Tab-separated table of C-alpha atoms and ligand atoms in Angstrom:
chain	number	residue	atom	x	y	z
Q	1	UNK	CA	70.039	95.224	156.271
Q	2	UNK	CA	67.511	94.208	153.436
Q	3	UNK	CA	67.395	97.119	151.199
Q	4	UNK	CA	65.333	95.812	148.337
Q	5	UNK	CA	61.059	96.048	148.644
Q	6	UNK	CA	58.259	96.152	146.118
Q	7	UNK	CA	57.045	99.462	147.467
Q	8	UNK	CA	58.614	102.227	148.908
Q	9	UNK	CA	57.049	104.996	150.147
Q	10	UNK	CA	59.010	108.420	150.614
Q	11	UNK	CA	57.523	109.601	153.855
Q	12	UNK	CA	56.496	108.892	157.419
Q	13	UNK	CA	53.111	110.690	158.248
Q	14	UNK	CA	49.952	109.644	158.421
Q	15	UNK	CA	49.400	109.230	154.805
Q	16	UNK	CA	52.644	107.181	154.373
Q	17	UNK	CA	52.163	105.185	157.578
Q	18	UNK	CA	48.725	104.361	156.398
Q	19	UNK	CA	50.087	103.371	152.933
Q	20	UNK	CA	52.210	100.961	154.064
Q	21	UNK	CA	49.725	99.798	156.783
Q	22	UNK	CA	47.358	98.922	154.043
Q	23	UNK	CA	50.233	97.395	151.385
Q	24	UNK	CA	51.284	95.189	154.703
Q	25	UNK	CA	47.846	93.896	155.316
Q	26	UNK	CA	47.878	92.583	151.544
Q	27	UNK	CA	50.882	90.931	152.371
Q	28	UNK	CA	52.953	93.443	149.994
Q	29	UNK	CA	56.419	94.009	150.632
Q	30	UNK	CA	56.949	97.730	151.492
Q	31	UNK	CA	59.105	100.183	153.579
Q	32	UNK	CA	58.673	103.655	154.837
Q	33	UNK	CA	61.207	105.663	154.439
Q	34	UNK	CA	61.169	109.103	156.558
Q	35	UNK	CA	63.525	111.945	156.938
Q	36	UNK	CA	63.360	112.478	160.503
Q	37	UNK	CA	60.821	110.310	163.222
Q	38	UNK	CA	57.699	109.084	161.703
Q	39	UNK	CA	54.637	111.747	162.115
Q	40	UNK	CA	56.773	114.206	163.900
Q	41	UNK	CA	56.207	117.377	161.108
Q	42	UNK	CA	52.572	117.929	159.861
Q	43	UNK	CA	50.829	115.085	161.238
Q	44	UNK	CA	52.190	116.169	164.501
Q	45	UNK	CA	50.723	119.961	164.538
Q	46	UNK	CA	47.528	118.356	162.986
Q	47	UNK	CA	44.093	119.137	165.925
Q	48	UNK	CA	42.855	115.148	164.769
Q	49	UNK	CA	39.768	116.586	163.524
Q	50	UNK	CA	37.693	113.998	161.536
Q	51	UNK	CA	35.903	117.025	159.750
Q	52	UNK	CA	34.116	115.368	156.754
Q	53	UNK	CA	31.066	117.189	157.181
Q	54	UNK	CA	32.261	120.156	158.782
Q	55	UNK	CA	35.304	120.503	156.056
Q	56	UNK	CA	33.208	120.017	153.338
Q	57	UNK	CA	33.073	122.583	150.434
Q	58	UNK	CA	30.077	120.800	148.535
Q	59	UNK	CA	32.371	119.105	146.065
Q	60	UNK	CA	30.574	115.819	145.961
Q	61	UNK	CA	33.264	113.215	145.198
Q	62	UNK	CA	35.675	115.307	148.576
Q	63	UNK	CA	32.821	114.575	150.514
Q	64	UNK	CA	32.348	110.671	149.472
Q	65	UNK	CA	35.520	110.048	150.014
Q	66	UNK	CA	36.235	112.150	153.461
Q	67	UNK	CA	32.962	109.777	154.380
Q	68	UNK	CA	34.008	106.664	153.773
Q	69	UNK	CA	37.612	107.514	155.422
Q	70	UNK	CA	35.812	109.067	158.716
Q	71	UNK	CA	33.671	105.587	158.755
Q	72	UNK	CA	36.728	103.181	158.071
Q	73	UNK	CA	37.987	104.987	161.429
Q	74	UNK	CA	35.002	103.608	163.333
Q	75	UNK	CA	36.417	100.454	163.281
Q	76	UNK	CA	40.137	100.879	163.065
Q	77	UNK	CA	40.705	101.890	166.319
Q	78	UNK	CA	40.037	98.208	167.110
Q	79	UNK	CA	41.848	96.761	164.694
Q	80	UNK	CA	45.159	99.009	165.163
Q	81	UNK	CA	44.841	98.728	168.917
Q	82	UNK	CA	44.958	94.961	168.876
Q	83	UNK	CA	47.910	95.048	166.550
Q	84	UNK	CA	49.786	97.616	167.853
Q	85	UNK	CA	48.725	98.376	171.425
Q	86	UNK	CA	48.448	101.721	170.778
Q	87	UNK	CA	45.252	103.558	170.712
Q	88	UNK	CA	44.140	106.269	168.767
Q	89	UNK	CA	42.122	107.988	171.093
Q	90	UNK	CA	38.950	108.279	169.095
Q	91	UNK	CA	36.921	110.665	170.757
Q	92	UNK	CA	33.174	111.204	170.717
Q	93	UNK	CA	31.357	114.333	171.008
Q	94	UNK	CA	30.622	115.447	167.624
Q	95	UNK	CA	31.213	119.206	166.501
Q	96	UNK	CA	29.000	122.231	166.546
Q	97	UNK	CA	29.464	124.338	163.419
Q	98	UNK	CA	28.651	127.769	164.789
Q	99	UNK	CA	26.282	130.397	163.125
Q	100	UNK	CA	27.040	134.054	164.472
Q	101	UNK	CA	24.476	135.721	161.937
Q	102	UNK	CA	21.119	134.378	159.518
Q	103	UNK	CA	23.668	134.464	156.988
Q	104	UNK	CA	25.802	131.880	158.132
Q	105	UNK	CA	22.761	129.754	158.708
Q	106	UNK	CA	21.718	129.904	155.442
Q	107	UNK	CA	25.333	128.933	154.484
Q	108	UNK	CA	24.978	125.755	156.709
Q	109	UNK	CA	21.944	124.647	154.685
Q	110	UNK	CA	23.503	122.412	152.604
Q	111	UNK	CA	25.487	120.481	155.422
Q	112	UNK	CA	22.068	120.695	157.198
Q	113	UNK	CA	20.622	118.559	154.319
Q	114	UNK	CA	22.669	115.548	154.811
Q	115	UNK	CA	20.591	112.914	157.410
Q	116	UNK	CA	23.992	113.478	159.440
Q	117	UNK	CA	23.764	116.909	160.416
Q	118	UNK	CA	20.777	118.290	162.535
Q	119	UNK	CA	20.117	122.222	163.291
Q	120	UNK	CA	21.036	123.264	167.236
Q	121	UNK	CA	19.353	126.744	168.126
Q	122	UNK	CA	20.919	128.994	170.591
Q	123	UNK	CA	18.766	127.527	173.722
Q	124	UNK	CA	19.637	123.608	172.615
Q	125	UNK	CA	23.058	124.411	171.988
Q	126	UNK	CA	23.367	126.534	176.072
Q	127	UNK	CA	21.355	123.126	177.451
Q	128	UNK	CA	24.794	121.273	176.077
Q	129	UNK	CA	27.594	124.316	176.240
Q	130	UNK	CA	26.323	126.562	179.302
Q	131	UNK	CA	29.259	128.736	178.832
Q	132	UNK	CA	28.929	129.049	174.840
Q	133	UNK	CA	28.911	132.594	173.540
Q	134	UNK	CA	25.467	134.459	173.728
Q	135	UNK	CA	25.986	135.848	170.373
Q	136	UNK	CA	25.838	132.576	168.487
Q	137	UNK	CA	22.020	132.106	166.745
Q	138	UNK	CA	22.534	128.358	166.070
Q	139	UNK	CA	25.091	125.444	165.086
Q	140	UNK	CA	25.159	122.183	162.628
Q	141	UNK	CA	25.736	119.495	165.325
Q	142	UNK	CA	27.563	116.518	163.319
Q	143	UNK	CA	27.736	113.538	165.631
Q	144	UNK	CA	29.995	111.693	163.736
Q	145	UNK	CA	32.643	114.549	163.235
Q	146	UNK	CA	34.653	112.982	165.980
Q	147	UNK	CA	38.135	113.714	166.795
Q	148	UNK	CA	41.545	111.130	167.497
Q	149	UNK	CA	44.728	111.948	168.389
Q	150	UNK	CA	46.990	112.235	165.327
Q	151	UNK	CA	50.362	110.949	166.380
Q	152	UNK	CA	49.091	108.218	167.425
Q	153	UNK	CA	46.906	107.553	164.233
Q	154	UNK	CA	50.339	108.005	162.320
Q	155	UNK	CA	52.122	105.483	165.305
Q	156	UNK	CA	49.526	102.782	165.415
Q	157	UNK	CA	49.320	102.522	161.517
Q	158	UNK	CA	53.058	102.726	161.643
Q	159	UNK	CA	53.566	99.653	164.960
Q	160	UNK	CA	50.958	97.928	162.949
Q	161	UNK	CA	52.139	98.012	159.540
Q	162	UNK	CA	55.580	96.166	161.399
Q	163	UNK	CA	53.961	93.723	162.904
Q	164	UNK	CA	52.424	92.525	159.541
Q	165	UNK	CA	55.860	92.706	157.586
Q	166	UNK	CA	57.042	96.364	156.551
Q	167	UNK	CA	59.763	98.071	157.448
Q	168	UNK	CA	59.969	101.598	158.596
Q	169	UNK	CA	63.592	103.660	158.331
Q	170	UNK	CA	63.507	107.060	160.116
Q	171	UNK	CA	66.391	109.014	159.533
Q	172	UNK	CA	66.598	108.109	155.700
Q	173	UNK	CA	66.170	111.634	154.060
Q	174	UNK	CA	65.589	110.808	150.126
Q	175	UNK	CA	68.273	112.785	148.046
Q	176	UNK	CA	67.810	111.115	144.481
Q	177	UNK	CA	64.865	108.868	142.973
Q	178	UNK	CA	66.424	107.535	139.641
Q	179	UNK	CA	65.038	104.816	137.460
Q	180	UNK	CA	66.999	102.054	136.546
Q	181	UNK	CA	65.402	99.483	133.717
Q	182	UNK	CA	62.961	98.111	135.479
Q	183	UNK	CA	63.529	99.593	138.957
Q	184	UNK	CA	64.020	102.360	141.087
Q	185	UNK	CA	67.159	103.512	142.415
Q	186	UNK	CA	66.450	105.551	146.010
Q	187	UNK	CA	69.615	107.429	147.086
Q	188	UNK	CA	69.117	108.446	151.230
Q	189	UNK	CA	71.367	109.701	153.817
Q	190	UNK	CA	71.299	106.118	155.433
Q	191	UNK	CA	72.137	104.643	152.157
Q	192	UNK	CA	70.576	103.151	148.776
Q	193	UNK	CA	67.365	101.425	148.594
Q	194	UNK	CA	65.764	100.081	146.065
Q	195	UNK	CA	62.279	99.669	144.430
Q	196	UNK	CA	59.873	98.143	142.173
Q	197	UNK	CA	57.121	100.900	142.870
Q	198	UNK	CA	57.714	104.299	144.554
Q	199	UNK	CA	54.941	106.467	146.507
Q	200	UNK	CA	55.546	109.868	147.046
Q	201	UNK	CA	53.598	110.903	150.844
Q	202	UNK	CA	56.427	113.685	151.851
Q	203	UNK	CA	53.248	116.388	152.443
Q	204	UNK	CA	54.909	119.897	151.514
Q	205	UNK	CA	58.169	118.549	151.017
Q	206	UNK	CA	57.166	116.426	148.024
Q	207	UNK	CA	58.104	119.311	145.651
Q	208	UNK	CA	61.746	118.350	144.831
Q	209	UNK	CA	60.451	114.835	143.744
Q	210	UNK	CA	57.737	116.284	141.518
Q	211	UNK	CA	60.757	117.812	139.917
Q	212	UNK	CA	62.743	114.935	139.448
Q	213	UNK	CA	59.667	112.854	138.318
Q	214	UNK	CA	59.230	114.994	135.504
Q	215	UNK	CA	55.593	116.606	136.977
Q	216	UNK	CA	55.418	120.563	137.261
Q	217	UNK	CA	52.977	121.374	140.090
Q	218	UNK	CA	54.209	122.847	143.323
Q	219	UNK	CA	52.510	122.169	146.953
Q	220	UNK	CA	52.351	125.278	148.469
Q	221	UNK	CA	53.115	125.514	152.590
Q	222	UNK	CA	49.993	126.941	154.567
Q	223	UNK	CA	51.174	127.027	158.113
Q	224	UNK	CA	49.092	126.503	160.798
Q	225	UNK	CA	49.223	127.505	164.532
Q	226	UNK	CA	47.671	126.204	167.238
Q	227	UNK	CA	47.922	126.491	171.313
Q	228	UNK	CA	46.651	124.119	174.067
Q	229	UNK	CA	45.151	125.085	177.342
Q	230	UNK	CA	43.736	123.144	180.510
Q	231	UNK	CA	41.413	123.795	182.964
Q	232	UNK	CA	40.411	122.228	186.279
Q	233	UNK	CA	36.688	121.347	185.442
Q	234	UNK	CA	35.879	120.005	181.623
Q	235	UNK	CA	33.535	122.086	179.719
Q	236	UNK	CA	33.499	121.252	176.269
Q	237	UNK	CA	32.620	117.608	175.281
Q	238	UNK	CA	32.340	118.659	172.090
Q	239	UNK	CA	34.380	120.328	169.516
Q	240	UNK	CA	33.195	124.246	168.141
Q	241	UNK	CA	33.680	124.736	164.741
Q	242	UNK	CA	33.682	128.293	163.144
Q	243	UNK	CA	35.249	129.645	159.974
Q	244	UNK	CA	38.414	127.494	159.643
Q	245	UNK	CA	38.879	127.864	163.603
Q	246	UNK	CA	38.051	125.317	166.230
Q	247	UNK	CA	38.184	124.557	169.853
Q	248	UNK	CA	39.064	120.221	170.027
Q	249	UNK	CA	38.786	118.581	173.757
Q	250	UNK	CA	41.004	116.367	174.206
Q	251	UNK	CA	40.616	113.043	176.504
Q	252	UNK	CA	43.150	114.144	178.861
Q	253	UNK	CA	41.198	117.491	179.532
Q	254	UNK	CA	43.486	119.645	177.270
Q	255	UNK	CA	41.218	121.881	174.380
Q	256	UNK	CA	43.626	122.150	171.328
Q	257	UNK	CA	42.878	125.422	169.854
Q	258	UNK	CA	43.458	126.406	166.610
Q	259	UNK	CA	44.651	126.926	163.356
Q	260	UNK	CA	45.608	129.968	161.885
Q	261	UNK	CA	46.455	130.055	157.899
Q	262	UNK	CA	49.535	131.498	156.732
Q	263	UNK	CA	49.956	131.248	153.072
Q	264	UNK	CA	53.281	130.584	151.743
Q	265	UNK	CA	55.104	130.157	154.835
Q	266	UNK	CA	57.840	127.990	155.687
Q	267	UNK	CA	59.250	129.201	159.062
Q	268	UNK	CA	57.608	125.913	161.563
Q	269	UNK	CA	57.308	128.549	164.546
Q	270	UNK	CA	54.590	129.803	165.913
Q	271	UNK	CA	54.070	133.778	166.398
Q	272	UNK	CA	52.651	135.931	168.840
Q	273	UNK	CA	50.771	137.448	166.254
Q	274	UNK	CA	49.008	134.732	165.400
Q	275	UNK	CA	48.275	132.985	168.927
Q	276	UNK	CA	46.430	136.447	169.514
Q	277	UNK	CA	44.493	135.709	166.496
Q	278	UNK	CA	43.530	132.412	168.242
Q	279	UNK	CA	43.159	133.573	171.618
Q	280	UNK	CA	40.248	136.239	169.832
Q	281	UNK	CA	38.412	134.106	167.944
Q	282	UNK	CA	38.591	131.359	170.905
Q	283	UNK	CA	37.079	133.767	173.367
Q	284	UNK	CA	34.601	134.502	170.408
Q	285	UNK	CA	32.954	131.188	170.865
Q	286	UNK	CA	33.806	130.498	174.217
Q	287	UNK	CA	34.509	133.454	176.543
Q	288	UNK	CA	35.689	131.524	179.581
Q	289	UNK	CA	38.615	129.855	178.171
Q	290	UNK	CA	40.494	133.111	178.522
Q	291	UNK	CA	40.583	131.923	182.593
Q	292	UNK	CA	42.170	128.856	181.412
Q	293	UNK	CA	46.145	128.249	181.681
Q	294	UNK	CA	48.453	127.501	178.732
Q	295	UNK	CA	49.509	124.284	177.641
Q	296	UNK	CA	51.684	124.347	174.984
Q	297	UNK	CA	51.622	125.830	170.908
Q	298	UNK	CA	53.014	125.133	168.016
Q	299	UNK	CA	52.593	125.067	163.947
Q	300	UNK	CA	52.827	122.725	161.130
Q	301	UNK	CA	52.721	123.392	157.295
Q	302	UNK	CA	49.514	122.094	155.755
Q	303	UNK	CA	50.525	120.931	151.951
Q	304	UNK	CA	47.803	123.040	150.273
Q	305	UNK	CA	47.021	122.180	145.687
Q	306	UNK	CA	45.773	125.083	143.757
Q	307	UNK	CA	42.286	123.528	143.929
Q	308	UNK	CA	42.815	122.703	147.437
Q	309	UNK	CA	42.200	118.440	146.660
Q	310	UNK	CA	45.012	116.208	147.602
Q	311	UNK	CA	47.050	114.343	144.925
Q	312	UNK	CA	45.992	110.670	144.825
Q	313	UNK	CA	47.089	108.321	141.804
Q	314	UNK	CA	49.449	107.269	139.396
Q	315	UNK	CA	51.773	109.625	137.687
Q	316	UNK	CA	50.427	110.334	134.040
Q	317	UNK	CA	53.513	108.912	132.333
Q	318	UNK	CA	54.843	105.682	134.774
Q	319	UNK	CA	52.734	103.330	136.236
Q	320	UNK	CA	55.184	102.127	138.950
Q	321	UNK	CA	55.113	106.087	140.477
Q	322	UNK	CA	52.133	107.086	142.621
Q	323	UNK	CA	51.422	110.451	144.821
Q	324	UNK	CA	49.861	110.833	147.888
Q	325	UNK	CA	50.168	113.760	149.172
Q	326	UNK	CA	48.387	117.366	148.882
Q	327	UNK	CA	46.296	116.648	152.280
Q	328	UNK	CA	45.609	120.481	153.249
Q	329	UNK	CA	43.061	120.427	156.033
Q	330	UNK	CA	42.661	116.884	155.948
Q	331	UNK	CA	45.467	114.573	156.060
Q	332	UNK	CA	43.870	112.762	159.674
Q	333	UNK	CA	40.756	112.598	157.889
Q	334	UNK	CA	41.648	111.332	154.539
Q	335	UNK	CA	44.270	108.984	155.661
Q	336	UNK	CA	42.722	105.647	155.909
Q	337	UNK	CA	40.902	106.199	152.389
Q	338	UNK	CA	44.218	107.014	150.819
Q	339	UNK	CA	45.755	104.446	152.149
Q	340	UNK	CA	43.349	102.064	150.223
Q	341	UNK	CA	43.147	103.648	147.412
Q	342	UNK	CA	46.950	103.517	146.699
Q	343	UNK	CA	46.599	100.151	147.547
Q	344	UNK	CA	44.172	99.685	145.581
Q	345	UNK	CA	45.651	101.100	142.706
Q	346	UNK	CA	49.249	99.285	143.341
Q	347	UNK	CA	46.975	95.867	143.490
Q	348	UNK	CA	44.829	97.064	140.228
Q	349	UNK	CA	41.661	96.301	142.235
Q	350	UNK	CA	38.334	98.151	141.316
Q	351	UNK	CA	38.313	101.730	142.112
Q	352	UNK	CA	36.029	104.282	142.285
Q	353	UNK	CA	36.365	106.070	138.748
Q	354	UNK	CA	34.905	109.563	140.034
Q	355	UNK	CA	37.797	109.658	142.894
Q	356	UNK	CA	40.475	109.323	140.374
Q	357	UNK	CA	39.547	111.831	137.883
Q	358	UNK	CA	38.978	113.765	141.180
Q	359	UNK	CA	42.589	113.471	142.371
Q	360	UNK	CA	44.819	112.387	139.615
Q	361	UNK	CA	47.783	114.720	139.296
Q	362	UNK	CA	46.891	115.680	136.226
Q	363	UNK	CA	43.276	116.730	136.288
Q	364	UNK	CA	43.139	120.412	134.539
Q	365	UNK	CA	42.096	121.643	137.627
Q	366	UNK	CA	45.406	121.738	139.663
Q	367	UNK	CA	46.677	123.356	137.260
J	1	LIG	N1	41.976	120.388	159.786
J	1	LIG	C1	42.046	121.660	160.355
J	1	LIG	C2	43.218	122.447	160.003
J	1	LIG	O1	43.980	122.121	159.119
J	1	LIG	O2	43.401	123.463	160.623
């Protein structure tokens, strides 16, 4: 087994799948190398929101780049399906970013200013959701706020990546990165690997590599829960969107409900506690779901910096060590754009300066 590559990247979830994906298509030689099954932890839990508008928190170079990663999508479920078979499950429908009060319509107004949102009122918005709650005022419809399904984002970048030349080795928990002379030295459970360049995409459980590459921050876990429900007749078409929580339709008929935000928290369970939460402020935007039956639930960790941006770039002291990881919200959504721009950076193409000063690991900050 061939144990030598240009890149490696230390994890297998959307952002590392997309990584290599990218590195293939340039012909790079580069391997994956996950703990467990690719895009089985957070990627997994994730509801496949492509929020860039409906995530955004007015930080102008988030919002440029969450753009340009929800557009590359358009057209990548074309291009993965052909090379992988496997599609993504890009669905249309747009979300409805709720308003309960005049003050959280005045709080949409900025969204409301972009050509790509448009105001709903409460009649417009019952002509598309007849069994939407009476108390909402209004909503931000965003069209192209679509939604995929994220395991098989993470699978199709994976299948694809291998079919253009990388390797992927699950069951390869990294132990030890050490630098030898020119290269790296990368100590798993399924043996020693080594590297020219290393990319660190292990989400949450990046933190014991920041430590042994010398770089202080810490990702801090923000679990999320979620639950699942079907009914016999479909109606949502499109996804509700209010305060962090959301209701996602699915194309099989499921609505993916969700996410709590637990600060700090490791356990991967859900709790009772907080599927109550969800149930609530479900029924709070749509009452009938409460008739509908359970699916499933579950919870992921969401890899959450101080100021909430993901790490993406170099590390301040070693060009042939990047980061990628720091997703929060928005690892789905950010994926294909951090996937180029590690590529990007590994190639030395252009780059767009405001993103790095935005993400670099050592912007003041994150700290
Ligand atoms: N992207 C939505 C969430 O993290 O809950």
């Amino acid at each position: 087994m061939k144990k030598r590559f240009d890149v490696v990247v230390i994890g297998g979830g959307v952002i590392g799948c997309s990584i290599a994906y990218y590195l293939a298509k340039e012909k790079i030689d580069v391997a994956v190398l996950e703990g467990q099954q690719i895009g089985q932890k957070t990627t997994k839990a994730a509801a496949g929101m492509l929020g860039a508008h409906s995530e955004w928190d007015q930080s102008e170079n988030f919002f440029t780049f969450a753009r340009s990663s929800q557009l590359t999508y358009f057209h990548l479920q074309e291009e993965l399906k052909e090379l992988s078979g496997i599609d993504i499950e890009l669905k249309k429908g747009g979300i409805f970013k709720l308003a309960y009060t005049e003050l959280e319509k005045m709080q949409l107004d900025p969204l409301l200013s972009q050509t790509s949102a448009r105001w709903y009122n409460r009649m417009e918005i019952k002509n598309q959701i007849p069994d939407i709650h009476p108390d909402i005022i209004g909503a931000a419809y965003i069209e192209d706020d679509v939604n995929v399904l994220p395991a098989s984002v993470c699978h199709a970048f994976g299948k694809s990546a291998q079919m253009l030349g990388a390797s992927i080795f699950e069951f390869s928990h990294v132990l030890e990165i050490q630098k030898n002379d020119e290269d790296f030295l990368i100590k798993t459970t399924n043996g020693h690997f080594i590297a020219k360049t290393v990319v660190v995409a292990s989400g949450v459980w990046s933190n014991p590599f920041f430590k042994q590459l010398g770089i202080v921050h810490e990702l801090i876990p923000v679990k999320g829960e979620c639950i699942s429900v079907r009914s016999e007749k479909a109606i949502l078409k499109h996804t509700l969107f209010h305060k962090q929580n959301y209701i996602v339709p699915r194309n099989d008929g499921r609505l993916v409900i969700g996410a709590t935000m637990v600060d700090n928290e490791w356990n991967e369970n859900p709790s009772l506690g907080g599927i109550e939460v969800l149930i609530q402020k479900a029924k709070k935007m749509l009452p009938t779901i409460a008739d509908m039956k359970i699916d499933s639930f579950w919870a992921g960790l969401r890899p959450r910096t101080l100021d909430h941006k993901p790490f993406i770039g170099i590390h301040p002291e070693d060009p042939q060590i990047l980061f990628a990881t720091g997703h929060f919200r928005n690892g789905i959504l950010l994926a294909p754009a951090t996937g180029k721009l590690i590529r990007d950076l590994i190639l030395k193409n252009k780059v767009e300066n405001t993103w790095i000063e935005a993400f670099k690991i050592n912007r003041s900050s994150s700290v």
